[in-house]
Amino acid sequence: MKRIDCRGLACPKPVIMTKKELDSMINGEVEVIVDNQGARENLSKLAQSYGFEYSISEDSEGIHVIIKKTENKNSNLAEDEKNIVIAITSDCFGHGDDVLGRTLMKSYIYSLTEVEKKPKTLIFVNAGVKLTTEGSDVLESLKILEQQGVEILSCGTCLNFYNLSDKLKIGSVSNMYTIVEKMHESTNTIKI
Amino acid sequence: MEYIIVTFESTNFAIQAESVLKSRNLNIQIIPTPREITLSCGISILTQIENLNEIDELVKLGKIRIKEVYKYVKDEVKTLERLRP
C-alpha cells in the first residue's frame, strides 16, 4: 500500500498529493497520514466525490486516512459508459446562412454514423423535426444510426406545430417529460 | 459497397452541385470531406459509383464544377482511390 505522509503540510497540499496518487493508479489503496481535522475532512470528501471506500483511524502518529480505489466506482466514467444525448433544435447547424446551415447539418449527421463512439439518444425539437420527417435529406444516415443502436426521438408538440405528425419517417414521438428525463440521465447533453 | 466521393473547390460549388444532382433525382449525400483527402473543413458529395457517368456529363456541360472524384469502398477496411482528375 502506498503511504503518503502529509503531516505538517498546509491545506490543500494533502488533497492535491492524494488526488495525484489516486489518479496515477488503476486500483489499490493509499494511506495518507495527516495531523489536523481539516485535512481529514477534505480527504473524506475527496474519497466520497470519487465514490471510493475509505476508513479513518487515529493513533499517536496522527490521523490515518485509507482510501481504496476500485475501478468500477471511479466517477470518471469510462468512455464507453458515457451517456451522450444530442438535442437537435434546428434543421440548420449554427447561425448565419441557412443554406450553409442545412448543408452543415447533413454533414454533421452523416459524421455521427461514421464515428466509433455513438450518442445514446438523438432528440429532435423545434425545426429539428424537419430532419426526421418526409423530405429530409438525412433519413438514410438516421436509419443507419438507429441500426447502430441510437435512440431517435422527435418532439410531438413540434411535429404537430409544423403539421408533420403523419410524416414522421424515423424513430418515435416523444414528449417534453421524456426529453427532460433523457437529458437529466445523460452524462453529457450536447445542444445543436 | 462502392461509392464515389466528389470534392469541390468551394462550399458554394458543393451546395450548387447538390441542388443540380438532386433535381436529376440522383441519390446523393452531403458528407464532410474525409480527413484522408483533406484536413480542411470541406464538404463533399457521396453517391453510388453508377452515377459517375452522369456527373462527368454534367461537368462537361458546365452545370457543376468539381475538384476531384475518389472511389470509396466501404467494407471492413475503407479505401479511397482517386479517379478524377
Short mmCIF file of C-alpha atoms in Angstrom, two decimals:
data_model
loop_
_atom_site.label_atom_id
_atom_site.label_comp_id
_atom_site.label_asym_id
_atom_site.label_seq_id
_atom_site.Cartn_x
_atom_site.Cartn_y
_atom_site.Cartn_z
CA MET A 1 0.00 0.00 0.00
CA LYS A 2 1.24 3.43 -0.95
CA ARG A 3 1.82 5.71 2.06
CA ILE A 4 1.83 9.48 1.90
CA ASP A 5 2.96 11.47 4.89
CA CYS A 6 1.18 14.81 4.82
CA ARG A 7 1.85 15.81 8.40
CA GLY A 8 2.88 19.44 8.68
CA LEU A 9 1.54 20.25 5.23
CA ALA A 10 -0.95 23.08 4.81
CA CYS A 11 -4.27 22.77 3.01
CA PRO A 12 -4.77 21.99 0.11
CA LYS A 13 -1.44 20.13 -0.23
CA PRO A 14 -2.65 16.82 1.29
CA VAL A 15 -5.66 16.70 -1.03
CA ILE A 16 -3.59 17.51 -4.11
CA MET A 17 -0.97 14.87 -3.26
CA THR A 18 -3.64 12.26 -2.58
CA LYS A 19 -5.56 13.05 -5.73
CA LYS A 20 -2.37 12.78 -7.77
CA GLU A 21 -1.64 9.40 -6.27
CA LEU A 22 -5.18 8.11 -6.83
CA ASP A 23 -5.20 9.32 -10.43
CA SER A 24 -1.93 7.55 -11.15
CA MET A 25 -3.15 4.11 -10.03
CA ILE A 26 -5.72 1.81 -11.60
CA ASN A 27 -6.84 0.32 -8.32
CA GLY A 28 -5.44 -0.26 -4.85
CA GLU A 29 -5.09 1.53 -1.55
CA VAL A 30 -3.46 4.75 -0.43
CA GLU A 31 -2.74 5.57 3.18
CA VAL A 32 -2.47 9.26 3.96
CA ILE A 33 -1.25 10.47 7.33
CA VAL A 34 -2.38 13.93 8.35
CA ASP A 35 -2.24 15.90 11.57
CA ASN A 36 -5.37 18.02 11.56
CA GLN A 37 -9.15 17.64 11.33
CA GLY A 38 -9.44 19.94 8.29
CA ALA A 39 -7.25 17.68 6.21
CA ARG A 40 -9.15 14.65 7.47
CA GLU A 41 -12.44 16.20 6.33
CA ASN A 42 -11.08 17.19 2.94
CA LEU A 43 -9.71 13.71 2.28
CA SER A 44 -13.06 12.15 3.22
CA LYS A 45 -14.78 14.47 0.77
CA LEU A 46 -12.27 13.60 -1.93
CA ALA A 47 -12.91 9.88 -1.47
CA GLN A 48 -16.68 10.44 -1.49
CA SER A 49 -16.53 12.52 -4.66
CA TYR A 50 -14.78 9.64 -6.42
CA GLY A 51 -17.13 7.08 -4.89
CA PHE A 52 -14.20 5.23 -3.26
CA GLU A 53 -14.35 3.43 0.07
CA TYR A 54 -12.29 4.95 2.87
CA SER A 55 -11.54 4.43 6.52
CA ILE A 56 -10.10 6.68 9.18
CA SER A 57 -8.18 5.83 12.34
CA GLU A 58 -6.16 7.85 14.80
CA ASP A 59 -3.07 6.93 16.80
CA SER A 60 0.00 8.62 18.25
CA GLU A 61 1.41 9.13 14.70
CA GLY A 62 -1.59 11.14 13.56
CA ILE A 63 -4.76 10.60 11.57
CA HIS A 64 -4.61 7.75 9.05
CA VAL A 65 -6.96 8.00 6.10
CA ILE A 66 -7.00 4.90 3.92
CA ILE A 67 -8.69 5.30 0.55
CA LYS A 68 -9.43 2.26 -1.57
CA LYS A 69 -9.64 2.90 -5.28
CA THR A 70 -11.80 0.48 -7.19
CA GLU A 71 -12.04 0.56 -10.95
CA ASN A 72 -15.79 0.44 -11.36
CA LYS A 73 -16.50 3.00 -8.67
CA ASN A 74 -14.49 5.59 -10.48
CA SER A 75 -16.70 8.60 -11.11
CA ASN A 76 -14.61 9.37 -14.17
CA LEU A 77 -16.73 7.09 -16.30
CA ALA A 78 -15.01 5.02 -18.92
CA GLU A 79 -15.51 6.45 -22.38
CA ASP A 80 -17.96 3.77 -23.45
CA GLU A 81 -20.10 4.24 -20.35
CA LYS A 82 -20.77 7.85 -21.20
CA ASN A 83 -24.35 8.56 -22.00
CA ILE A 84 -24.36 11.27 -24.62
CA VAL A 85 -27.63 12.91 -25.58
CA ILE A 86 -27.71 15.24 -28.57
CA ALA A 87 -30.56 17.73 -28.77
CA ILE A 88 -31.00 18.96 -32.32
CA THR A 89 -33.05 22.13 -32.12
CA SER A 90 -33.00 23.24 -35.74
CA ASP A 91 -32.55 21.91 -39.26
CA CYS A 92 -29.57 24.26 -39.53
CA PHE A 93 -26.19 23.71 -37.89
CA GLY A 94 -25.15 27.03 -36.40
CA HIS A 95 -26.46 30.52 -37.03
CA GLY A 96 -25.70 32.58 -40.09
CA ASP A 97 -26.66 31.47 -43.55
CA ASP A 98 -29.49 28.93 -43.60
CA VAL A 99 -28.38 27.24 -46.83
CA LEU A 100 -24.94 26.68 -45.33
CA GLY A 101 -26.54 25.67 -42.03
CA ARG A 102 -28.63 22.95 -43.67
CA THR A 103 -25.60 21.67 -45.56
CA LEU A 104 -23.55 21.56 -42.37
CA MET A 105 -26.35 19.67 -40.60
CA LYS A 106 -26.32 16.95 -43.27
CA SER A 107 -22.58 16.73 -42.94
CA TYR A 108 -22.86 16.56 -39.14
CA ILE A 109 -25.45 13.79 -39.08
CA TYR A 110 -23.52 11.75 -41.64
CA SER A 111 -20.43 12.09 -39.42
CA LEU A 112 -22.32 10.61 -36.48
CA THR A 113 -22.79 7.40 -38.49
CA GLU A 114 -19.03 7.17 -39.04
CA VAL A 115 -17.65 7.88 -35.58
CA GLU A 116 -16.95 4.97 -33.28
CA LYS A 117 -18.50 6.38 -30.13
CA LYS A 118 -22.22 6.86 -30.65
CA PRO A 119 -24.60 9.04 -28.72
CA LYS A 120 -27.27 7.18 -26.80
CA THR A 121 -30.13 9.38 -27.90
CA LEU A 122 -30.83 12.00 -30.54
CA ILE A 123 -33.66 14.34 -29.65
CA PHE A 124 -35.18 16.46 -32.42
CA VAL A 125 -37.06 19.55 -31.31
CA ASN A 126 -38.50 22.65 -32.95
CA ALA A 127 -37.40 22.88 -36.64
CA GLY A 128 -35.14 19.91 -35.91
CA VAL A 129 -38.16 17.67 -36.62
CA LYS A 130 -37.83 18.58 -40.30
CA LEU A 131 -34.88 16.17 -40.23
CA THR A 132 -36.86 13.12 -39.09
CA THR A 133 -39.82 13.61 -41.41
CA GLU A 134 -40.69 13.17 -45.07
CA GLY A 135 -38.46 15.08 -47.45
CA SER A 136 -35.47 15.09 -45.09
CA ASP A 137 -32.07 14.52 -46.68
CA VAL A 138 -30.65 12.78 -43.62
CA LEU A 139 -33.12 9.89 -43.28
CA GLU A 140 -30.58 7.44 -44.64
CA SER A 141 -27.99 8.46 -42.04
CA LEU A 142 -30.60 8.37 -39.28
CA LYS A 143 -31.63 4.84 -40.31
CA ILE A 144 -28.01 3.75 -40.03
CA LEU A 145 -27.75 5.37 -36.60
CA GLU A 146 -30.91 3.61 -35.45
CA GLN A 147 -29.47 0.27 -36.62
CA GLN A 148 -26.34 1.12 -34.67
CA GLY A 149 -28.47 1.37 -31.53
CA VAL A 150 -29.03 5.10 -31.28
CA GLU A 151 -32.45 6.08 -29.97
CA ILE A 152 -34.17 8.69 -32.13
CA LEU A 153 -36.90 10.86 -30.63
CA SER A 154 -38.93 13.66 -32.16
CA CYS A 155 -40.86 16.20 -30.13
CA GLY A 156 -44.61 15.59 -30.59
CA THR A 157 -45.56 19.19 -29.96
CA CYS A 158 -43.15 20.29 -32.66
CA LEU A 159 -44.36 17.69 -35.20
CA ASN A 160 -47.88 18.94 -34.57
CA PHE A 161 -46.88 22.60 -34.89
CA TYR A 162 -45.19 22.08 -38.27
CA ASN A 163 -48.04 19.81 -39.49
CA LEU A 164 -45.63 16.88 -39.71
CA SER A 165 -47.32 14.48 -37.28
CA ASP A 166 -48.21 11.99 -40.01
CA LYS A 167 -44.92 12.47 -41.84
CA LEU A 168 -42.51 11.00 -39.26
CA LYS A 169 -40.14 8.61 -41.04
CA ILE A 170 -37.72 7.54 -38.35
CA GLY A 171 -37.68 6.93 -34.60
CA SER A 172 -40.56 7.65 -32.28
CA VAL A 173 -42.59 10.57 -30.97
CA SER A 174 -41.69 11.88 -27.57
CA ASN A 175 -42.99 14.44 -25.15
CA MET A 176 -41.24 17.04 -23.03
CA TYR A 177 -41.22 14.85 -19.88
CA THR A 178 -39.26 12.17 -21.69
CA ILE A 179 -36.96 14.77 -23.23
CA VAL A 180 -36.23 16.25 -19.79
CA GLU A 181 -35.59 12.78 -18.34
CA LYS A 182 -33.24 11.79 -21.17
CA MET A 183 -31.26 14.98 -20.68
CA HIS A 184 -31.03 14.54 -16.92
CA GLU A 185 -29.97 10.90 -17.22
CA SER A 186 -27.20 11.78 -19.63
CA THR A 187 -23.61 12.40 -18.61
CA ASN A 188 -23.36 14.93 -21.41
CA THR A 189 -26.11 16.69 -23.33
CA ILE A 190 -24.99 18.44 -26.48
CA LYS A 191 -27.31 21.06 -27.94
CA ILE A 192 -27.03 21.69 -31.65
CA MET B 1 -20.44 -1.25 -51.48
CA GLU B 2 -18.73 1.00 -54.00
CA TYR B 3 -19.29 4.72 -53.87
CA ILE B 4 -17.67 7.84 -55.20
CA ILE B 5 -16.79 10.93 -53.23
CA VAL B 6 -16.84 14.17 -55.22
CA THR B 7 -14.86 17.08 -53.81
CA PHE B 8 -15.14 20.77 -54.67
CA GLU B 9 -13.02 23.92 -54.75
CA SER B 10 -15.54 25.72 -52.57
CA THR B 11 -18.50 25.09 -50.30
CA ASN B 12 -20.70 27.06 -52.68
CA PHE B 13 -19.83 24.77 -55.60
CA ALA B 14 -20.73 21.80 -53.40
CA ILE B 15 -24.10 23.28 -52.43
CA GLN B 16 -24.83 24.15 -56.06
CA ALA B 17 -23.86 20.67 -57.26
CA GLU B 18 -26.09 19.15 -54.59
CA SER B 19 -29.10 21.00 -55.93
CA VAL B 20 -28.29 20.12 -59.58
CA LEU B 21 -27.79 16.42 -58.79
CA LYS B 22 -30.92 16.28 -56.66
CA SER B 23 -33.01 17.88 -59.38
CA ARG B 24 -31.93 14.93 -61.53
CA ASN B 25 -33.09 12.52 -58.84
CA LEU B 26 -29.63 11.18 -58.14
CA ASN B 27 -29.32 9.60 -54.72
CA ILE B 28 -26.62 11.67 -53.07
CA GLN B 29 -25.47 12.53 -49.58
CA ILE B 30 -23.63 15.58 -48.29
CA ILE B 31 -20.69 14.43 -46.18
CA PRO B 32 -17.69 16.09 -44.59
CA THR B 33 -14.65 15.52 -46.80
CA PRO B 34 -12.74 12.59 -45.29
CA ARG B 35 -9.58 13.56 -43.42
CA GLU B 36 -7.57 11.31 -45.73
CA ILE B 37 -8.42 13.65 -48.61
CA THR B 38 -8.11 17.00 -46.88
CA LEU B 39 -7.73 18.20 -43.34
CA SER B 40 -9.60 21.38 -44.04
CA CYS B 41 -13.27 21.70 -43.23
CA GLY B 42 -14.68 20.71 -46.59
CA ILE B 43 -17.95 19.39 -47.87
CA SER B 44 -18.20 16.59 -50.41
CA ILE B 45 -20.88 14.57 -52.11
CA LEU B 46 -21.18 10.82 -51.64
CA THR B 47 -23.07 8.78 -54.21
CA GLN B 48 -23.17 5.38 -55.89
CA ILE B 49 -20.40 4.72 -58.40
CA GLU B 50 -23.03 4.15 -61.10
CA ASN B 51 -23.69 7.90 -61.09
CA LEU B 52 -20.17 8.79 -62.21
CA ASN B 53 -21.05 8.93 -65.91
CA GLU B 54 -23.84 11.39 -65.32
CA ILE B 55 -21.61 13.53 -63.12
CA ASP B 56 -18.91 13.56 -65.82
CA GLU B 57 -21.57 14.63 -68.30
CA LEU B 58 -22.75 17.49 -66.07
CA VAL B 59 -19.18 18.67 -65.62
CA LYS B 60 -18.66 18.66 -69.39
CA LEU B 61 -21.85 20.69 -69.84
CA GLY B 62 -20.63 23.18 -67.23
CA LYS B 63 -23.61 22.51 -64.95
CA ILE B 64 -21.42 21.67 -61.97
CA ARG B 65 -17.81 22.42 -61.05
CA ILE B 66 -15.93 19.71 -59.25
CA LYS B 67 -12.39 19.30 -57.99
CA GLU B 68 -11.73 15.58 -57.64
CA VAL B 69 -13.54 12.25 -57.64
CA TYR B 70 -12.49 9.37 -55.41
CA LYS B 71 -13.70 5.81 -55.49
CA TYR B 72 -14.73 4.89 -51.96
CA VAL B 73 -15.09 1.28 -50.92
CA LYS B 74 -16.94 0.95 -47.65
CA ASP B 75 -16.17 -2.54 -46.38
CA GLU B 76 -14.42 -3.67 -43.21
CA VAL B 77 -11.45 -1.72 -44.49
CA LYS B 78 -12.32 1.56 -46.17
CA THR B 79 -10.31 2.50 -49.23
CA LEU B 80 -10.03 5.66 -51.28
CA GLU B 81 -8.71 5.77 -54.83
CA ARG B 82 -8.54 8.90 -56.96
CA LEU B 83 -10.43 8.59 -60.27
CA ARG B 84 -10.57 12.23 -61.46
CA PRO B 85 -8.69 14.24 -62.50
#
